mmCIF file of C-alpha atoms in Angstrom:
data_model
loop_
_atom_site.group_PDB
_atom_site.id
_atom_site.type_symbol
_atom_site.label_atom_id
_atom_site.label_comp_id
_atom_site.label_asym_id
_atom_site.label_seq_id
_atom_site.Cartn_x
_atom_site.Cartn_y
_atom_site.Cartn_z
ATOM 1 C CA MET M 1 5.993 -22.213 5.946
ATOM 2 C CA THR M 2 3.009 -19.928 5.471
ATOM 3 C CA GLY M 3 2.263 -17.020 3.167
ATOM 4 C CA LEU M 4 3.173 -13.487 4.192
ATOM 5 C CA PHE M 5 1.458 -10.320 2.975
ATOM 6 C CA ILE M 6 3.337 -6.998 3.221
ATOM 7 C CA SER M 7 2.084 -3.659 1.912
ATOM 8 C CA PHE M 8 4.070 -0.472 1.319
ATOM 9 C CA GLU M 9 2.186 2.777 1.934
ATOM 10 C CA GLY M 10 2.852 6.502 1.812
ATOM 11 C CA ILE M 11 1.957 9.694 -0.002
ATOM 12 C CA ASP M 12 3.239 10.284 -3.522
ATOM 13 C CA GLY M 13 6.895 11.278 -3.304
ATOM 14 C CA ALA M 14 7.578 9.371 -0.073
ATOM 15 C CA GLY M 15 10.136 7.138 -1.807
ATOM 16 C CA LYS M 16 8.581 3.806 -0.907
ATOM 17 C CA SER M 17 8.802 2.382 -4.417
ATOM 18 C CA SER M 18 12.589 2.542 -4.432
ATOM 19 C CA HIS M 19 12.706 -0.020 -1.595
ATOM 20 C CA ILE M 20 10.085 -2.504 -2.737
ATOM 21 C CA GLU M 21 12.299 -4.440 -5.127
ATOM 22 C CA ALA M 22 15.087 -4.452 -2.535
ATOM 23 C CA LEU M 23 12.770 -6.055 0.003
ATOM 24 C CA ALA M 24 11.543 -8.602 -2.536
ATOM 25 C CA GLN M 25 15.146 -9.514 -3.337
ATOM 26 C CA ALA M 26 15.983 -9.872 0.346
ATOM 27 C CA PHE M 27 13.204 -12.447 0.679
ATOM 28 C CA ARG M 28 14.385 -14.243 -2.460
ATOM 29 C CA ASP M 29 17.896 -14.368 -1.029
ATOM 30 C CA ALA M 30 16.381 -15.972 2.063
ATOM 31 C CA GLY M 31 14.860 -18.706 -0.089
ATOM 32 C CA ARG M 32 11.303 -17.410 -0.313
ATOM 33 C CA SER M 33 9.174 -17.151 -3.442
ATOM 34 C CA VAL M 34 7.931 -13.588 -3.891
ATOM 35 C CA THR M 35 4.993 -12.040 -5.717
ATOM 36 C CA LEU M 36 5.689 -8.345 -6.253
ATOM 37 C CA THR M 37 2.603 -6.368 -7.215
ATOM 38 C CA ARG M 38 0.861 -3.010 -6.917
ATOM 39 C CA GLU M 39 -2.450 -1.241 -6.427
ATOM 40 C CA PRO M 40 -4.430 -0.079 -8.177
ATOM 41 C CA GLY M 41 -3.383 -2.785 -10.589
ATOM 42 C CA GLY M 42 -1.814 -6.214 -10.448
ATOM 43 C CA THR M 43 -4.134 -7.887 -12.971
ATOM 44 C CA PRO M 44 -5.104 -6.991 -16.562
ATOM 45 C CA LEU M 45 -8.534 -5.784 -15.405
ATOM 46 C CA ALA M 46 -7.172 -3.859 -12.434
ATOM 47 C CA GLU M 47 -4.536 -2.184 -14.612
ATOM 48 C CA LYS M 48 -7.307 -0.922 -16.930
ATOM 49 C CA LEU M 49 -9.142 0.479 -13.931
ATOM 50 C CA ARG M 50 -5.878 2.065 -12.749
ATOM 51 C CA GLN M 51 -5.649 4.088 -15.949
ATOM 52 C CA LEU M 52 -9.177 5.383 -15.430
ATOM 53 C CA LEU M 53 -8.423 6.319 -11.831
ATOM 54 C CA LEU M 54 -5.206 8.138 -12.656
ATOM 55 C CA HIS M 55 -6.415 10.091 -15.666
ATOM 56 C CA ASP M 56 -10.225 10.404 -15.804
ATOM 57 C CA ALA M 57 -12.184 12.881 -13.685
ATOM 58 C CA MET M 58 -14.746 11.319 -11.337
ATOM 59 C CA ASP M 59 -16.358 11.893 -7.965
ATOM 60 C CA PRO M 60 -15.026 10.337 -4.731
ATOM 61 C CA LEU M 61 -17.638 7.565 -4.615
ATOM 62 C CA THR M 62 -16.824 6.477 -8.168
ATOM 63 C CA GLU M 63 -13.125 6.511 -7.254
ATOM 64 C CA ALA M 64 -13.742 4.357 -4.204
ATOM 65 C CA LEU M 65 -15.890 1.854 -6.095
ATOM 66 C CA LEU M 66 -13.326 1.500 -8.868
ATOM 67 C CA VAL M 67 -10.487 1.066 -6.379
ATOM 68 C CA PHE M 68 -12.286 -1.692 -4.524
ATOM 69 C CA ALA M 69 -13.359 -3.373 -7.768
ATOM 70 C CA ALA M 70 -9.719 -3.439 -8.857
ATOM 71 C CA ARG M 71 -8.703 -4.697 -5.415
ATOM 72 C CA ARG M 72 -11.210 -7.523 -5.433
ATOM 73 C CA ASP M 73 -9.934 -8.804 -8.786
ATOM 74 C CA HIS M 74 -6.350 -8.387 -7.579
ATOM 75 C CA MET M 75 -7.036 -10.436 -4.476
ATOM 76 C CA VAL M 76 -8.909 -13.204 -6.275
ATOM 77 C CA GLN M 77 -6.456 -13.505 -9.162
ATOM 78 C CA VAL M 78 -3.085 -12.759 -7.543
ATOM 79 C CA ILE M 79 -2.859 -12.219 -3.799
ATOM 80 C CA GLU M 80 -4.836 -15.149 -2.414
ATOM 81 C CA PRO M 81 -3.367 -17.746 -4.813
ATOM 82 C CA ALA M 82 0.158 -16.564 -3.959
ATOM 83 C CA LEU M 83 -0.507 -16.736 -0.219
ATOM 84 C CA ALA M 84 -2.003 -20.209 -0.662
ATOM 85 C CA ARG M 85 1.320 -21.218 -2.251
ATOM 86 C CA ALA M 86 3.093 -19.887 0.887
ATOM 87 C CA GLU M 87 4.692 -17.036 -1.054
ATOM 88 C CA VAL M 88 5.591 -13.587 0.203
ATOM 89 C CA VAL M 89 3.306 -10.993 -1.379
ATOM 90 C CA VAL M 90 4.738 -7.470 -1.435
ATOM 91 C CA SER M 91 2.279 -4.875 -2.696
ATOM 92 C CA ASP M 92 2.909 -1.242 -3.514
ATOM 93 C CA ARG M 93 -0.194 0.049 -1.697
ATOM 94 C CA PHE M 94 -3.345 -1.688 -0.530
ATOM 95 C CA THR M 95 -6.517 -0.612 1.307
ATOM 96 C CA ASP M 96 -4.859 1.938 3.602
ATOM 97 C CA ALA M 97 -4.225 4.039 0.499
ATOM 98 C CA THR M 98 -7.965 4.124 -0.203
ATOM 99 C CA PHE M 99 -8.728 5.435 3.272
ATOM 100 C CA ALA M 100 -5.899 7.956 2.980
ATOM 101 C CA TYR M 101 -6.617 9.214 -0.557
ATOM 102 C CA GLN M 102 -10.353 8.782 -1.060
ATOM 103 C CA GLY M 103 -11.222 9.061 2.632
ATOM 104 C CA ALA M 104 -8.975 11.756 4.082
ATOM 105 C CA GLY M 105 -7.863 13.331 0.804
ATOM 106 C CA ARG M 106 -11.197 13.455 -1.031
ATOM 107 C CA GLY M 107 -13.328 13.628 2.091
ATOM 108 C CA PHE M 108 -15.303 10.459 1.393
ATOM 109 C CA ASP M 109 -17.122 8.926 4.356
ATOM 110 C CA TRP M 110 -14.763 6.745 6.455
ATOM 111 C CA ASN M 111 -17.542 4.421 7.624
ATOM 112 C CA LYS M 112 -18.709 3.761 4.065
ATOM 113 C CA LEU M 113 -15.139 2.881 3.108
ATOM 114 C CA GLN M 114 -15.100 0.358 5.952
ATOM 115 C CA ILE M 115 -18.241 -1.233 4.519
ATOM 116 C CA LEU M 116 -16.652 -1.473 1.079
ATOM 117 C CA GLU M 117 -13.473 -2.847 2.650
ATOM 118 C CA ARG M 118 -15.417 -5.619 4.351
ATOM 119 C CA MET M 119 -17.321 -6.455 1.160
ATOM 120 C CA ALA M 120 -14.300 -6.544 -1.143
ATOM 121 C CA GLN M 121 -11.827 -8.278 1.151
ATOM 122 C CA THR M 122 -13.993 -11.017 2.640
ATOM 123 C CA GLY M 123 -14.561 -14.425 1.102
ATOM 124 C CA CYS M 124 -11.354 -14.614 -0.931
ATOM 125 C CA ALA M 125 -9.443 -16.874 1.459
ATOM 126 C CA LEU M 126 -10.403 -20.408 2.475
ATOM 127 C CA GLU M 127 -12.272 -19.108 5.529
ATOM 128 C CA PRO M 128 -15.514 -17.598 4.194
ATOM 129 C CA ASP M 129 -15.789 -14.886 6.877
ATOM 130 C CA PHE M 130 -12.115 -13.899 6.931
ATOM 131 C CA MET M 131 -11.284 -10.354 5.805
ATOM 132 C CA ARG M 132 -7.836 -10.245 4.236
ATOM 133 C CA GLU M 133 -5.457 -7.537 5.441
ATOM 134 C CA PRO M 134 -1.673 -7.272 5.195
ATOM 135 C CA ASP M 135 0.315 -8.993 7.917
ATOM 136 C CA LEU M 136 2.564 -5.935 7.941
ATOM 137 C CA THR M 137 2.102 -2.447 6.530
ATOM 138 C CA ILE M 138 5.279 -0.408 6.125
ATOM 139 C CA TRP M 139 4.260 3.256 6.138
ATOM 140 C CA PHE M 140 6.741 5.732 4.666
ATOM 141 C CA ASP M 141 5.874 8.897 6.574
ATOM 142 C CA LEU M 142 7.080 12.100 4.895
ATOM 143 C CA PRO M 143 6.045 15.745 5.390
ATOM 144 C CA ALA M 144 3.757 16.886 2.588
ATOM 145 C CA ALA M 145 6.008 19.857 1.825
ATOM 146 C CA VAL M 146 8.990 17.576 1.207
ATOM 147 C CA ALA M 147 6.899 15.261 -0.956
ATOM 148 C CA ALA M 148 5.735 18.249 -3.024
ATOM 149 C CA GLN M 149 9.353 19.253 -3.645
ATOM 150 C CA ARG M 150 10.202 15.752 -4.832
ATOM 151 C CA LEU M 151 7.168 15.571 -7.116
ATOM 152 C CA ALA M 152 8.029 18.938 -8.681
ATOM 153 C CA THR M 153 10.979 17.318 -10.438
ATOM 154 C CA ALA M 154 9.232 14.063 -11.302
ATOM 155 C CA ARG M 155 7.627 12.931 -14.557
ATOM 156 C CA VAL M 156 4.431 14.456 -15.891
ATOM 157 C CA PRO M 157 2.087 14.033 -12.909
ATOM 158 C CA ASP M 158 -1.148 12.053 -12.956
ATOM 159 C CA ARG M 159 -4.261 13.619 -11.461
ATOM 160 C CA PHE M 160 -3.314 12.529 -7.936
ATOM 161 C CA GLU M 161 0.305 13.652 -8.135
ATOM 162 C CA ALA M 162 -0.894 17.013 -9.472
ATOM 163 C CA GLN M 163 -2.921 17.750 -6.334
ATOM 164 C CA PRO M 164 -1.873 20.689 -4.106
ATOM 165 C CA GLN M 165 0.221 20.282 -0.993
ATOM 166 C CA GLU M 166 -2.866 20.593 1.215
ATOM 167 C CA PHE M 167 -4.280 17.444 -0.358
ATOM 168 C CA PHE M 168 -1.168 15.447 0.518
ATOM 169 C CA ALA M 169 -1.211 16.819 4.064
ATOM 170 C CA ALA M 170 -4.751 15.447 4.399
ATOM 171 C CA VAL M 171 -3.645 12.109 2.897
ATOM 172 C CA ALA M 172 -0.766 11.900 5.384
ATOM 173 C CA ALA M 173 -3.248 12.524 8.203
ATOM 174 C CA GLY M 174 -5.378 9.698 6.807
ATOM 175 C CA TYR M 175 -2.427 7.330 6.998
ATOM 176 C CA ALA M 176 -1.781 8.431 10.572
ATOM 177 C CA ARG M 177 -5.406 7.660 11.449
ATOM 178 C CA ARG M 178 -5.169 4.186 9.928
ATOM 179 C CA CYS M 179 -1.959 3.604 11.868
ATOM 180 C CA GLU M 180 -3.707 4.578 15.093
ATOM 181 C CA GLU M 181 -6.555 2.189 14.296
ATOM 182 C CA ALA M 182 -4.233 -0.773 13.644
ATOM 183 C CA PRO M 183 -0.921 -0.131 15.444
ATOM 184 C CA GLN M 184 -0.068 -3.842 15.592
ATOM 185 C CA ARG M 185 -0.059 -4.024 11.781
ATOM 186 C CA PHE M 186 1.697 -0.755 10.974
ATOM 187 C CA ALA M 187 5.395 0.053 11.074
ATOM 188 C CA ARG M 188 6.104 3.760 10.639
ATOM 189 C CA ILE M 189 9.247 4.624 8.692
ATOM 190 C CA ASP M 190 10.753 8.107 8.842
ATOM 191 C CA ALA M 191 11.080 8.698 5.100
ATOM 192 C CA HIS M 192 12.726 12.121 5.522
ATOM 193 C CA GLN M 193 16.138 10.452 5.694
ATOM 194 C CA PRO M 194 18.848 9.415 3.225
ATOM 195 C CA ARG M 195 17.939 6.353 1.182
ATOM 196 C CA GLU M 196 20.237 3.969 3.043
ATOM 197 C CA ALA M 197 18.950 5.157 6.427
ATOM 198 C CA VAL M 198 15.383 4.550 5.276
ATOM 199 C CA TRP M 199 16.307 1.045 4.138
ATOM 200 C CA GLN M 200 17.935 0.299 7.498
ATOM 201 C CA GLN M 201 14.635 1.161 9.200
ATOM 202 C CA VAL M 202 12.793 -1.214 6.879
ATOM 203 C CA ALA M 203 15.325 -3.980 7.501
ATOM 204 C CA GLN M 204 15.086 -3.502 11.248
ATOM 205 C CA VAL M 205 11.296 -3.852 11.169
ATOM 206 C CA LEU M 206 11.535 -7.116 9.229
ATOM 207 C CA GLN M 207 14.151 -8.484 11.618
ATOM 208 C CA GLN M 208 12.288 -7.451 14.768
ATOM 209 C CA ARG M 209 9.137 -9.182 13.557
ATOM 210 C CA GLY M 210 11.038 -12.330 12.661
ATOM 211 C CA TYR M 211 10.259 -12.188 8.945
ATOM 212 C CA LEU M 212 13.913 -11.906 7.899
ATOM 213 C CA GLN M 213 17.067 -12.678 9.813
ATOM 214 C CA GLN M 214 19.158 -10.218 7.833
ATOM 215 C CA ALA M 215 18.197 -7.680 5.188
ATOM 216 C CA SER M 216 20.875 -5.014 5.522
ATOM 217 C CA GLY M 217 22.618 -3.809 2.392
ATOM 218 C CA ALA M 218 19.899 -4.910 -0.018
ATOM 219 C CA ALA M 219 19.088 -1.343 -1.019
ATOM 220 C CA ALA M 220 22.669 -0.360 -1.827
#
């Protein structure tokens, strides 16, 4: 048995977070040990950086550097050790979010983000030149207008959630670009569906890829 790394992605309001615990429980029910985590965050240092990112004004380069600093610590302290123990790591966001939010949303240079990605995500695993990426990225695709409606009734927004609809449309386009660049890793989920229908899509992806034999009903 080997480790498995799954990331959940999508714009704010896409509803991905409501299915993460259900997926983790489905793996536990199948006898797997699960590390459930999030980005930015996942370690004491990364959680401190998360608070800065969500609430303090800064330019796109500073945002990107802080995100990758948090990610590096997260990988070294949490993700790689869990994968080495053959656990399933399920993360609420990973690097695709940086390309979508800081790249497409903020307009930061895509090529420079790729350089930072290579720097931060290489050298954590046993193979010194291996760049860690998720084995599977589940992308909750939702129209920006629908996400804006959902966020309007949510808690007090952070500085990302408070962005205009146009920002989230750009972020969604960034996710679509990442999906086009790595179609073998991505699984697109139509998030503009009832909760159970969304979960059935997630379960089907896991079954088709052979990661779980049965995951239906876990989100009920």
